[in-house]
């Protein structure tokens, strides 16, 4: 028994994936303008540990999740062979969870869906899955995409299937559809491949990876003000025609920002201008995000909303020689959450090797 357990421990897979931020281009990207996206050094980590019992365990300590079910729960769910059978299978799994009164959110549901999709019936095994994250959910930092990428790579690795970035990205995008219905694909693409990415929405969305020699560092501040992305986007859409020149200028700033980061130039001025343009969009600014931007500006840190706005997260660019310790303390005392000295352009989802911090 000890020999079996020690072998199972050696089979443990630990996967880590960064979050992402939009540096430039939010809202305008909905109407075909380019946006500049980068991964950030705040992570989701998911540990997969095979166990002797034929049970799927799921723990997410940050959200007080501790759930489990027998692998046989999925035995009579139809096999997934195409998009239609996948939809039916996922509906069946959701129905089973609702019958057991254990539908505790999309993260648990998605784990079972991916397990059913990737693990053949004859090879099913017990596994304990533990998820931790530094990313605030619903804040625009790509927390769901980061989790989807971890699930995809972890299960593909355990099952000795194709772990190429393209396959991980395709599977993670399917997961994002569970969370968001019709996602753009930018979050999972950024989280999978890492680095900097230019996204442009067309009939066929275009993602272009960009080499950046000396990526800028960021301060990330959570306003702790809840927001509804869909309603904010809808509110902006109602004024689309009147805002067309604003969207065009935001798109130009994205390209100028791209030029700056690829040529190791300061992006602070563009960050400030982008923020001033975002304030013109209805429902995007809020009292708390305005307060964060103002506090950052007084300490020499140009800042802007990232994502939909109306609350959520603000990013500040840490310029060379600027000390942010005092600013961090001021923001914390004002009731905000802060992650300081964030690296941008970090590698995407990966299996954590022994000795890696």
Tab-separated table of C-alpha atoms in Angstrom:
chain	number	residue	atom	x	y	z
A	1	UNK	CA	0.000	0.000	0.000
A	2	UNK	CA	2.859	2.394	0.835
A	3	UNK	CA	4.544	1.498	-2.470
A	4	UNK	CA	1.366	2.324	-4.406
A	5	UNK	CA	0.917	5.655	-2.597
A	6	UNK	CA	4.535	6.699	-3.177
A	7	UNK	CA	4.161	5.875	-6.871
A	8	UNK	CA	0.988	7.956	-7.039
A	9	UNK	CA	2.802	10.886	-5.444
A	10	UNK	CA	5.459	10.671	-8.145
A	11	UNK	CA	2.673	10.946	-10.728
A	12	UNK	CA	1.566	14.293	-9.255
A	13	UNK	CA	1.314	17.094	-11.818
A	14	UNK	CA	1.517	20.748	-10.793
A	15	UNK	CA	0.481	23.325	-13.399
A	16	UNK	CA	0.850	27.090	-13.201
A	17	UNK	CA	-0.647	29.747	-15.460
A	18	UNK	CA	-0.332	33.546	-15.442
A	19	UNK	CA	-3.167	36.019	-15.568
A	20	UNK	CA	-3.426	38.753	-18.165
A	21	UNK	CA	-4.198	42.450	-18.463
A	22	UNK	CA	-5.247	44.658	-21.333
A	23	UNK	CA	-2.609	47.380	-21.562
A	24	UNK	CA	-4.448	49.322	-24.263
A	25	UNK	CA	-7.619	48.994	-26.301
A	26	UNK	CA	-10.497	47.848	-24.070
A	27	UNK	CA	-13.999	48.648	-25.391
A	28	UNK	CA	-12.593	49.857	-28.735
A	29	UNK	CA	-11.559	46.266	-29.495
A	30	UNK	CA	-15.263	45.300	-29.534
A	31	UNK	CA	-15.581	47.402	-32.717
A	32	UNK	CA	-12.547	46.057	-34.571
A	33	UNK	CA	-9.800	48.285	-33.150
A	34	UNK	CA	-6.566	46.573	-32.016
A	35	UNK	CA	-5.800	45.953	-28.341
A	36	UNK	CA	-2.511	45.136	-26.645
A	37	UNK	CA	-2.629	42.324	-24.090
A	38	UNK	CA	0.091	40.916	-21.851
A	39	UNK	CA	0.454	38.131	-19.326
A	40	UNK	CA	1.319	39.147	-15.754
A	41	UNK	CA	3.229	37.453	-12.942
A	42	UNK	CA	0.170	36.676	-10.807
A	43	UNK	CA	-0.797	33.038	-11.134
A	44	UNK	CA	-3.342	30.280	-10.857
A	45	UNK	CA	-1.887	26.952	-9.783
A	46	UNK	CA	-3.648	23.605	-10.000
A	47	UNK	CA	-2.195	20.406	-8.515
A	48	UNK	CA	-3.380	17.015	-9.795
A	49	UNK	CA	-2.661	14.092	-7.500
A	50	UNK	CA	-3.855	10.594	-8.483
A	51	UNK	CA	-5.390	8.691	-5.554
A	52	UNK	CA	-6.216	5.040	-4.913
A	53	UNK	CA	-9.963	5.521	-4.401
A	54	UNK	CA	-12.022	5.946	-7.619
A	55	UNK	CA	-13.105	9.426	-6.536
A	56	UNK	CA	-12.633	12.901	-8.028
A	57	UNK	CA	-11.820	15.364	-5.242
A	58	UNK	CA	-11.811	19.114	-5.827
A	59	UNK	CA	-10.535	21.733	-3.394
A	60	UNK	CA	-10.310	25.482	-3.875
A	61	UNK	CA	-9.329	26.828	-0.434
A	62	UNK	CA	-9.717	30.488	-1.420
A	63	UNK	CA	-13.419	29.920	-2.183
A	64	UNK	CA	-14.034	27.358	0.556
A	65	UNK	CA	-14.766	24.644	-2.040
A	66	UNK	CA	-14.299	21.032	-0.985
A	67	UNK	CA	-16.244	18.694	-3.251
A	68	UNK	CA	-16.042	15.137	-4.463
A	69	UNK	CA	-17.869	12.503	-6.497
A	70	UNK	CA	-17.254	8.926	-7.608
A	71	UNK	CA	-15.801	8.554	-11.103
A	72	UNK	CA	-18.746	6.247	-11.842
A	73	UNK	CA	-21.037	9.307	-11.750
A	74	UNK	CA	-19.908	9.933	-15.342
A	75	UNK	CA	-20.180	6.340	-16.601
A	76	UNK	CA	-23.521	6.782	-18.392
A	77	UNK	CA	-22.786	10.246	-19.793
A	78	UNK	CA	-22.575	9.962	-23.583
A	79	UNK	CA	-19.059	9.804	-25.070
A	80	UNK	CA	-17.838	13.035	-26.674
A	81	UNK	CA	-17.140	12.644	-30.383
A	82	UNK	CA	-18.122	16.053	-31.803
A	83	UNK	CA	-19.516	19.463	-30.818
A	84	UNK	CA	-23.109	18.233	-30.549
A	85	UNK	CA	-22.264	15.242	-28.335
A	86	UNK	CA	-20.080	17.548	-26.216
A	87	UNK	CA	-23.013	19.899	-25.629
A	88	UNK	CA	-25.299	16.990	-24.693
A	89	UNK	CA	-22.651	15.439	-22.418
A	90	UNK	CA	-22.098	18.719	-20.574
A	91	UNK	CA	-25.864	19.110	-20.105
A	92	UNK	CA	-26.039	15.596	-18.681
A	93	UNK	CA	-23.217	16.322	-16.246
A	94	UNK	CA	-24.894	19.550	-15.136
A	95	UNK	CA	-28.156	17.667	-14.577
A	96	UNK	CA	-26.376	15.007	-12.490
A	97	UNK	CA	-24.744	17.668	-10.323
A	98	UNK	CA	-28.034	19.499	-9.792
A	99	UNK	CA	-29.667	16.202	-8.724
A	100	UNK	CA	-26.867	15.680	-6.194
A	101	UNK	CA	-27.198	19.315	-5.047
A	102	UNK	CA	-23.485	19.690	-5.675
A	103	UNK	CA	-23.527	22.237	-8.489
A	104	UNK	CA	-21.223	24.655	-6.725
A	105	UNK	CA	-20.048	26.721	-9.656
A	106	UNK	CA	-18.391	26.456	-13.029
A	107	UNK	CA	-14.922	25.483	-11.773
A	108	UNK	CA	-16.157	22.135	-10.352
A	109	UNK	CA	-18.473	21.543	-13.306
A	110	UNK	CA	-15.684	22.214	-15.810
A	111	UNK	CA	-13.299	19.825	-14.057
A	112	UNK	CA	-15.833	17.000	-14.472
A	113	UNK	CA	-16.502	17.970	-18.105
A	114	UNK	CA	-12.799	17.939	-18.999
A	115	UNK	CA	-12.266	14.692	-17.077
A	116	UNK	CA	-15.111	13.045	-19.022
A	117	UNK	CA	-13.809	14.426	-22.318
A	118	UNK	CA	-10.167	13.391	-21.838
A	119	UNK	CA	-10.157	10.220	-19.719
A	120	UNK	CA	-11.420	7.098	-21.539
A	121	UNK	CA	-14.010	5.109	-19.606
A	122	UNK	CA	-11.745	2.039	-19.298
A	123	UNK	CA	-8.845	4.124	-17.898
A	124	UNK	CA	-10.638	6.212	-15.286
A	125	UNK	CA	-8.774	6.901	-12.080
A	126	UNK	CA	-9.247	8.765	-8.818
A	127	UNK	CA	-7.662	12.185	-8.580
A	128	UNK	CA	-7.425	15.016	-6.091
A	129	UNK	CA	-7.395	18.451	-7.714
A	130	UNK	CA	-6.405	21.510	-5.653
A	131	UNK	CA	-6.707	24.993	-7.179
A	132	UNK	CA	-5.197	28.178	-5.753
A	133	UNK	CA	-4.993	31.601	-7.347
A	134	UNK	CA	-3.560	35.086	-6.904
A	135	UNK	CA	-6.067	36.441	-9.440
A	136	UNK	CA	-9.221	38.163	-8.196
A	137	UNK	CA	-12.242	36.570	-9.922
A	138	UNK	CA	-14.261	38.834	-12.198
A	139	UNK	CA	-11.607	41.544	-12.167
A	140	UNK	CA	-10.404	41.413	-15.780
A	141	UNK	CA	-7.197	39.551	-14.920
A	142	UNK	CA	-8.162	36.407	-16.831
A	143	UNK	CA	-8.776	34.223	-13.777
A	144	UNK	CA	-11.177	31.857	-15.560
A	145	UNK	CA	-8.900	31.491	-18.606
A	146	UNK	CA	-5.928	30.853	-16.334
A	147	UNK	CA	-7.878	28.097	-14.566
A	148	UNK	CA	-9.063	26.599	-17.884
A	149	UNK	CA	-5.484	26.459	-19.163
A	150	UNK	CA	-4.315	24.741	-15.959
A	151	UNK	CA	-7.095	22.148	-16.169
A	152	UNK	CA	-6.399	21.493	-19.834
A	153	UNK	CA	-2.626	21.065	-19.534
A	154	UNK	CA	-2.845	19.122	-16.262
A	155	UNK	CA	-5.340	16.534	-17.479
A	156	UNK	CA	-3.663	16.208	-20.886
A	157	UNK	CA	-0.359	15.575	-19.090
A	158	UNK	CA	-1.851	12.999	-16.715
A	159	UNK	CA	-3.541	11.221	-19.622
A	160	UNK	CA	-0.367	11.353	-21.763
A	161	UNK	CA	-2.199	13.143	-24.570
A	162	UNK	CA	-1.187	16.011	-26.867
A	163	UNK	CA	0.091	18.844	-24.639
A	164	UNK	CA	1.067	21.187	-27.479
A	165	UNK	CA	0.131	24.844	-26.866
A	166	UNK	CA	-2.320	24.738	-29.785
A	167	UNK	CA	-4.207	21.796	-28.271
A	168	UNK	CA	-4.157	23.300	-24.766
A	169	UNK	CA	-5.458	26.588	-26.171
A	170	UNK	CA	-8.277	24.896	-28.090
A	171	UNK	CA	-9.399	22.994	-24.980
A	172	UNK	CA	-9.084	26.076	-22.743
A	173	UNK	CA	-11.265	28.029	-25.178
A	174	UNK	CA	-13.959	25.349	-24.788
A	175	UNK	CA	-13.695	25.915	-21.044
A	176	UNK	CA	-14.011	29.670	-21.455
A	177	UNK	CA	-17.289	29.078	-23.292
A	178	UNK	CA	-18.603	27.335	-20.155
A	179	UNK	CA	-17.728	30.444	-18.110
A	180	UNK	CA	-18.628	33.194	-20.576
A	181	UNK	CA	-20.836	31.857	-23.384
A	182	UNK	CA	-19.184	33.559	-26.364
A	183	UNK	CA	-15.678	34.672	-25.313
A	184	UNK	CA	-13.334	36.455	-27.710
A	185	UNK	CA	-10.591	33.884	-27.180
A	186	UNK	CA	-8.030	36.523	-26.269
A	187	UNK	CA	-7.738	35.536	-22.581
A	188	UNK	CA	-7.076	31.837	-23.144
A	189	UNK	CA	-4.719	32.625	-26.047
A	190	UNK	CA	-2.672	35.028	-23.915
A	191	UNK	CA	-2.614	32.630	-20.951
A	192	UNK	CA	-1.577	29.676	-23.118
A	193	UNK	CA	1.242	31.224	-25.121
A	194	UNK	CA	2.366	33.954	-22.721
A	195	UNK	CA	4.145	37.180	-23.613
A	196	UNK	CA	2.548	40.094	-25.466
A	197	UNK	CA	-0.316	39.746	-27.892
A	198	UNK	CA	-2.087	42.088	-30.314
A	199	UNK	CA	-5.751	41.169	-30.677
A	200	UNK	CA	-8.027	42.410	-33.435
A	201	UNK	CA	-11.617	41.280	-33.822
A	202	UNK	CA	-12.653	40.514	-37.379
A	203	UNK	CA	-14.732	37.761	-38.954
A	204	UNK	CA	-11.690	35.638	-38.150
A	205	UNK	CA	-10.189	37.063	-34.928
A	206	UNK	CA	-6.504	37.804	-35.298
A	207	UNK	CA	-3.951	37.163	-32.541
A	208	UNK	CA	-0.361	38.262	-33.153
A	209	UNK	CA	2.391	37.426	-30.653
A	210	UNK	CA	4.930	40.220	-30.156
A	211	UNK	CA	8.505	39.956	-28.830
A	212	UNK	CA	9.186	42.604	-26.161
A	213	UNK	CA	12.830	42.945	-25.055
A	214	UNK	CA	12.356	44.761	-21.724
A	215	UNK	CA	8.715	44.469	-20.607
A	216	UNK	CA	7.481	47.231	-18.263
A	217	UNK	CA	6.546	46.430	-14.663
A	218	UNK	CA	3.094	47.138	-13.297
A	219	UNK	CA	1.243	47.843	-10.097
A	220	UNK	CA	-2.170	46.116	-10.057
A	221	UNK	CA	-4.870	47.546	-7.776
A	222	UNK	CA	-8.266	46.018	-7.082
A	223	UNK	CA	-10.947	48.634	-6.420
A	224	UNK	CA	-13.031	45.933	-4.696
A	225	UNK	CA	-15.980	47.457	-6.515
A	226	UNK	CA	-18.071	44.772	-8.235
A	227	UNK	CA	-19.009	45.376	-11.833
A	228	UNK	CA	-21.034	43.723	-14.581
A	229	UNK	CA	-18.992	43.526	-17.776
A	230	UNK	CA	-21.940	42.655	-20.021
A	231	UNK	CA	-24.072	45.604	-18.858
A	232	UNK	CA	-21.154	48.048	-19.171
A	233	UNK	CA	-20.371	46.885	-22.726
A	234	UNK	CA	-24.086	47.154	-23.564
A	235	UNK	CA	-24.221	50.703	-22.177
A	236	UNK	CA	-21.235	51.776	-24.258
A	237	UNK	CA	-22.711	50.120	-27.364
A	238	UNK	CA	-25.806	52.322	-27.076
A	239	UNK	CA	-23.551	55.349	-27.793
A	240	UNK	CA	-21.390	53.631	-30.394
A	241	UNK	CA	-21.863	56.161	-33.215
A	242	UNK	CA	-21.140	59.199	-31.053
A	243	UNK	CA	-18.000	57.515	-29.707
A	244	UNK	CA	-16.518	56.313	-33.008
A	245	UNK	CA	-13.664	58.853	-33.006
A	246	UNK	CA	-12.857	57.929	-29.387
A	247	UNK	CA	-12.656	54.248	-30.335
A	248	UNK	CA	-10.402	55.101	-33.287
A	249	UNK	CA	-8.021	57.066	-31.075
A	250	UNK	CA	-7.903	54.226	-28.530
A	251	UNK	CA	-6.997	51.875	-31.397
A	252	UNK	CA	-4.202	54.244	-32.468
A	253	UNK	CA	-2.910	54.314	-28.893
A	254	UNK	CA	-2.785	50.503	-28.892
A	255	UNK	CA	-0.505	50.575	-31.935
A	256	UNK	CA	1.617	53.385	-30.473
A	257	UNK	CA	1.879	51.400	-27.243
A	258	UNK	CA	2.971	48.368	-29.233
A	259	UNK	CA	5.691	50.454	-30.880
A	260	UNK	CA	6.839	51.726	-27.474
A	261	UNK	CA	7.126	48.321	-25.777
A	262	UNK	CA	8.910	46.750	-28.740
A	263	UNK	CA	11.439	49.626	-28.819
A	264	UNK	CA	11.893	49.859	-25.042
A	265	UNK	CA	10.211	53.269	-24.736
A	266	UNK	CA	8.069	54.648	-21.897
A	267	UNK	CA	4.304	54.004	-22.160
A	268	UNK	CA	3.253	56.251	-19.262
A	269	UNK	CA	1.958	59.125	-21.385
A	270	UNK	CA	-0.123	56.766	-23.511
A	271	UNK	CA	-1.531	55.093	-20.386
A	272	UNK	CA	-2.680	58.520	-19.131
A	273	UNK	CA	-4.274	59.433	-22.482
A	274	UNK	CA	-6.002	56.052	-22.760
A	275	UNK	CA	-7.489	56.569	-19.288
A	276	UNK	CA	-8.789	60.023	-20.216
A	277	UNK	CA	-10.517	58.515	-23.259
A	278	UNK	CA	-12.038	55.682	-21.225
A	279	UNK	CA	-13.581	58.289	-18.909
A	280	UNK	CA	-15.632	59.517	-21.885
A	281	UNK	CA	-17.385	56.153	-22.151
A	282	UNK	CA	-20.655	55.895	-20.178
A	283	UNK	CA	-20.480	53.717	-17.057
A	284	UNK	CA	-16.769	52.920	-17.411
A	285	UNK	CA	-15.386	55.203	-14.734
A	286	UNK	CA	-16.264	54.912	-11.043
A	287	UNK	CA	-15.474	56.892	-7.923
A	288	UNK	CA	-13.119	54.228	-6.570
A	289	UNK	CA	-11.181	53.653	-9.802
A	290	UNK	CA	-10.860	57.437	-10.244
A	291	UNK	CA	-9.464	57.617	-6.702
A	292	UNK	CA	-6.871	54.921	-7.470
A	293	UNK	CA	-5.784	56.641	-10.704
A	294	UNK	CA	-5.442	59.964	-8.858
A	295	UNK	CA	-3.444	58.429	-5.972
A	296	UNK	CA	-1.114	56.683	-8.420
A	297	UNK	CA	-0.606	59.852	-10.467
A	298	UNK	CA	0.444	61.827	-7.374
A	299	UNK	CA	3.220	59.285	-6.773
A	300	UNK	CA	4.506	59.328	-10.356
A	301	UNK	CA	2.727	56.144	-11.487
A	302	UNK	CA	0.581	56.655	-14.646
A	303	UNK	CA	-2.529	54.483	-14.271
A	304	UNK	CA	-5.646	53.389	-16.099
A	305	UNK	CA	-8.586	51.028	-15.840
A	306	UNK	CA	-7.993	47.618	-17.390
A	307	UNK	CA	-10.943	45.641	-18.687
A	308	UNK	CA	-14.560	46.790	-18.713
A	309	UNK	CA	-14.311	49.333	-15.894
A	310	UNK	CA	-17.200	50.427	-13.707
A	311	UNK	CA	-15.070	49.144	-10.854
A	312	UNK	CA	-12.689	46.216	-11.153
A	313	UNK	CA	-8.951	46.686	-11.549
A	314	UNK	CA	-6.548	49.561	-12.268
A	315	UNK	CA	-3.000	49.092	-13.591
A	316	UNK	CA	-0.153	51.534	-12.998
A	317	UNK	CA	3.157	51.617	-14.889
A	318	UNK	CA	6.194	51.590	-12.597
A	319	UNK	CA	8.761	53.847	-14.226
A	320	UNK	CA	12.488	53.464	-13.705
A	321	UNK	CA	13.597	54.910	-10.380
A	322	UNK	CA	10.075	55.354	-8.969
A	323	UNK	CA	9.627	53.864	-5.472
A	324	UNK	CA	6.112	52.494	-4.975
A	325	UNK	CA	6.332	51.386	-1.325
A	326	UNK	CA	4.632	54.528	0.008
A	327	UNK	CA	1.950	54.362	-2.698
A	328	UNK	CA	1.277	50.703	-1.915
A	329	UNK	CA	0.780	51.545	1.757
A	330	UNK	CA	-1.531	54.467	0.932
A	331	UNK	CA	-3.657	52.328	-1.380
A	332	UNK	CA	-3.900	49.516	1.169
A	333	UNK	CA	-4.884	51.958	3.937
A	334	UNK	CA	-7.576	53.340	1.622
A	335	UNK	CA	-9.107	49.855	1.422
A	336	UNK	CA	-7.746	48.652	-1.922
A	337	UNK	CA	-5.943	45.380	-2.688
A	338	UNK	CA	-2.513	45.735	-4.274
A	339	UNK	CA	-0.112	43.452	-6.123
A	340	UNK	CA	3.145	45.329	-6.580
A	341	UNK	CA	6.090	44.894	-8.917
A	342	UNK	CA	4.248	42.729	-11.434
A	343	UNK	CA	6.299	41.465	-14.364
A	344	UNK	CA	4.642	41.555	-17.773
A	345	UNK	CA	5.158	39.314	-20.785
A	346	UNK	CA	5.799	36.228	-18.634
A	347	UNK	CA	5.637	32.689	-20.130
A	348	UNK	CA	2.250	31.028	-20.454
A	349	UNK	CA	0.805	27.914	-18.839
A	350	UNK	CA	3.364	25.252	-17.950
A	351	UNK	CA	3.995	22.189	-15.825
A	352	UNK	CA	5.985	23.233	-12.761
A	353	UNK	CA	9.304	21.442	-12.644
A	354	UNK	CA	10.883	20.275	-9.406
A	355	UNK	CA	12.731	23.128	-7.737
A	356	UNK	CA	10.751	25.859	-9.548
A	357	UNK	CA	9.393	28.499	-7.167
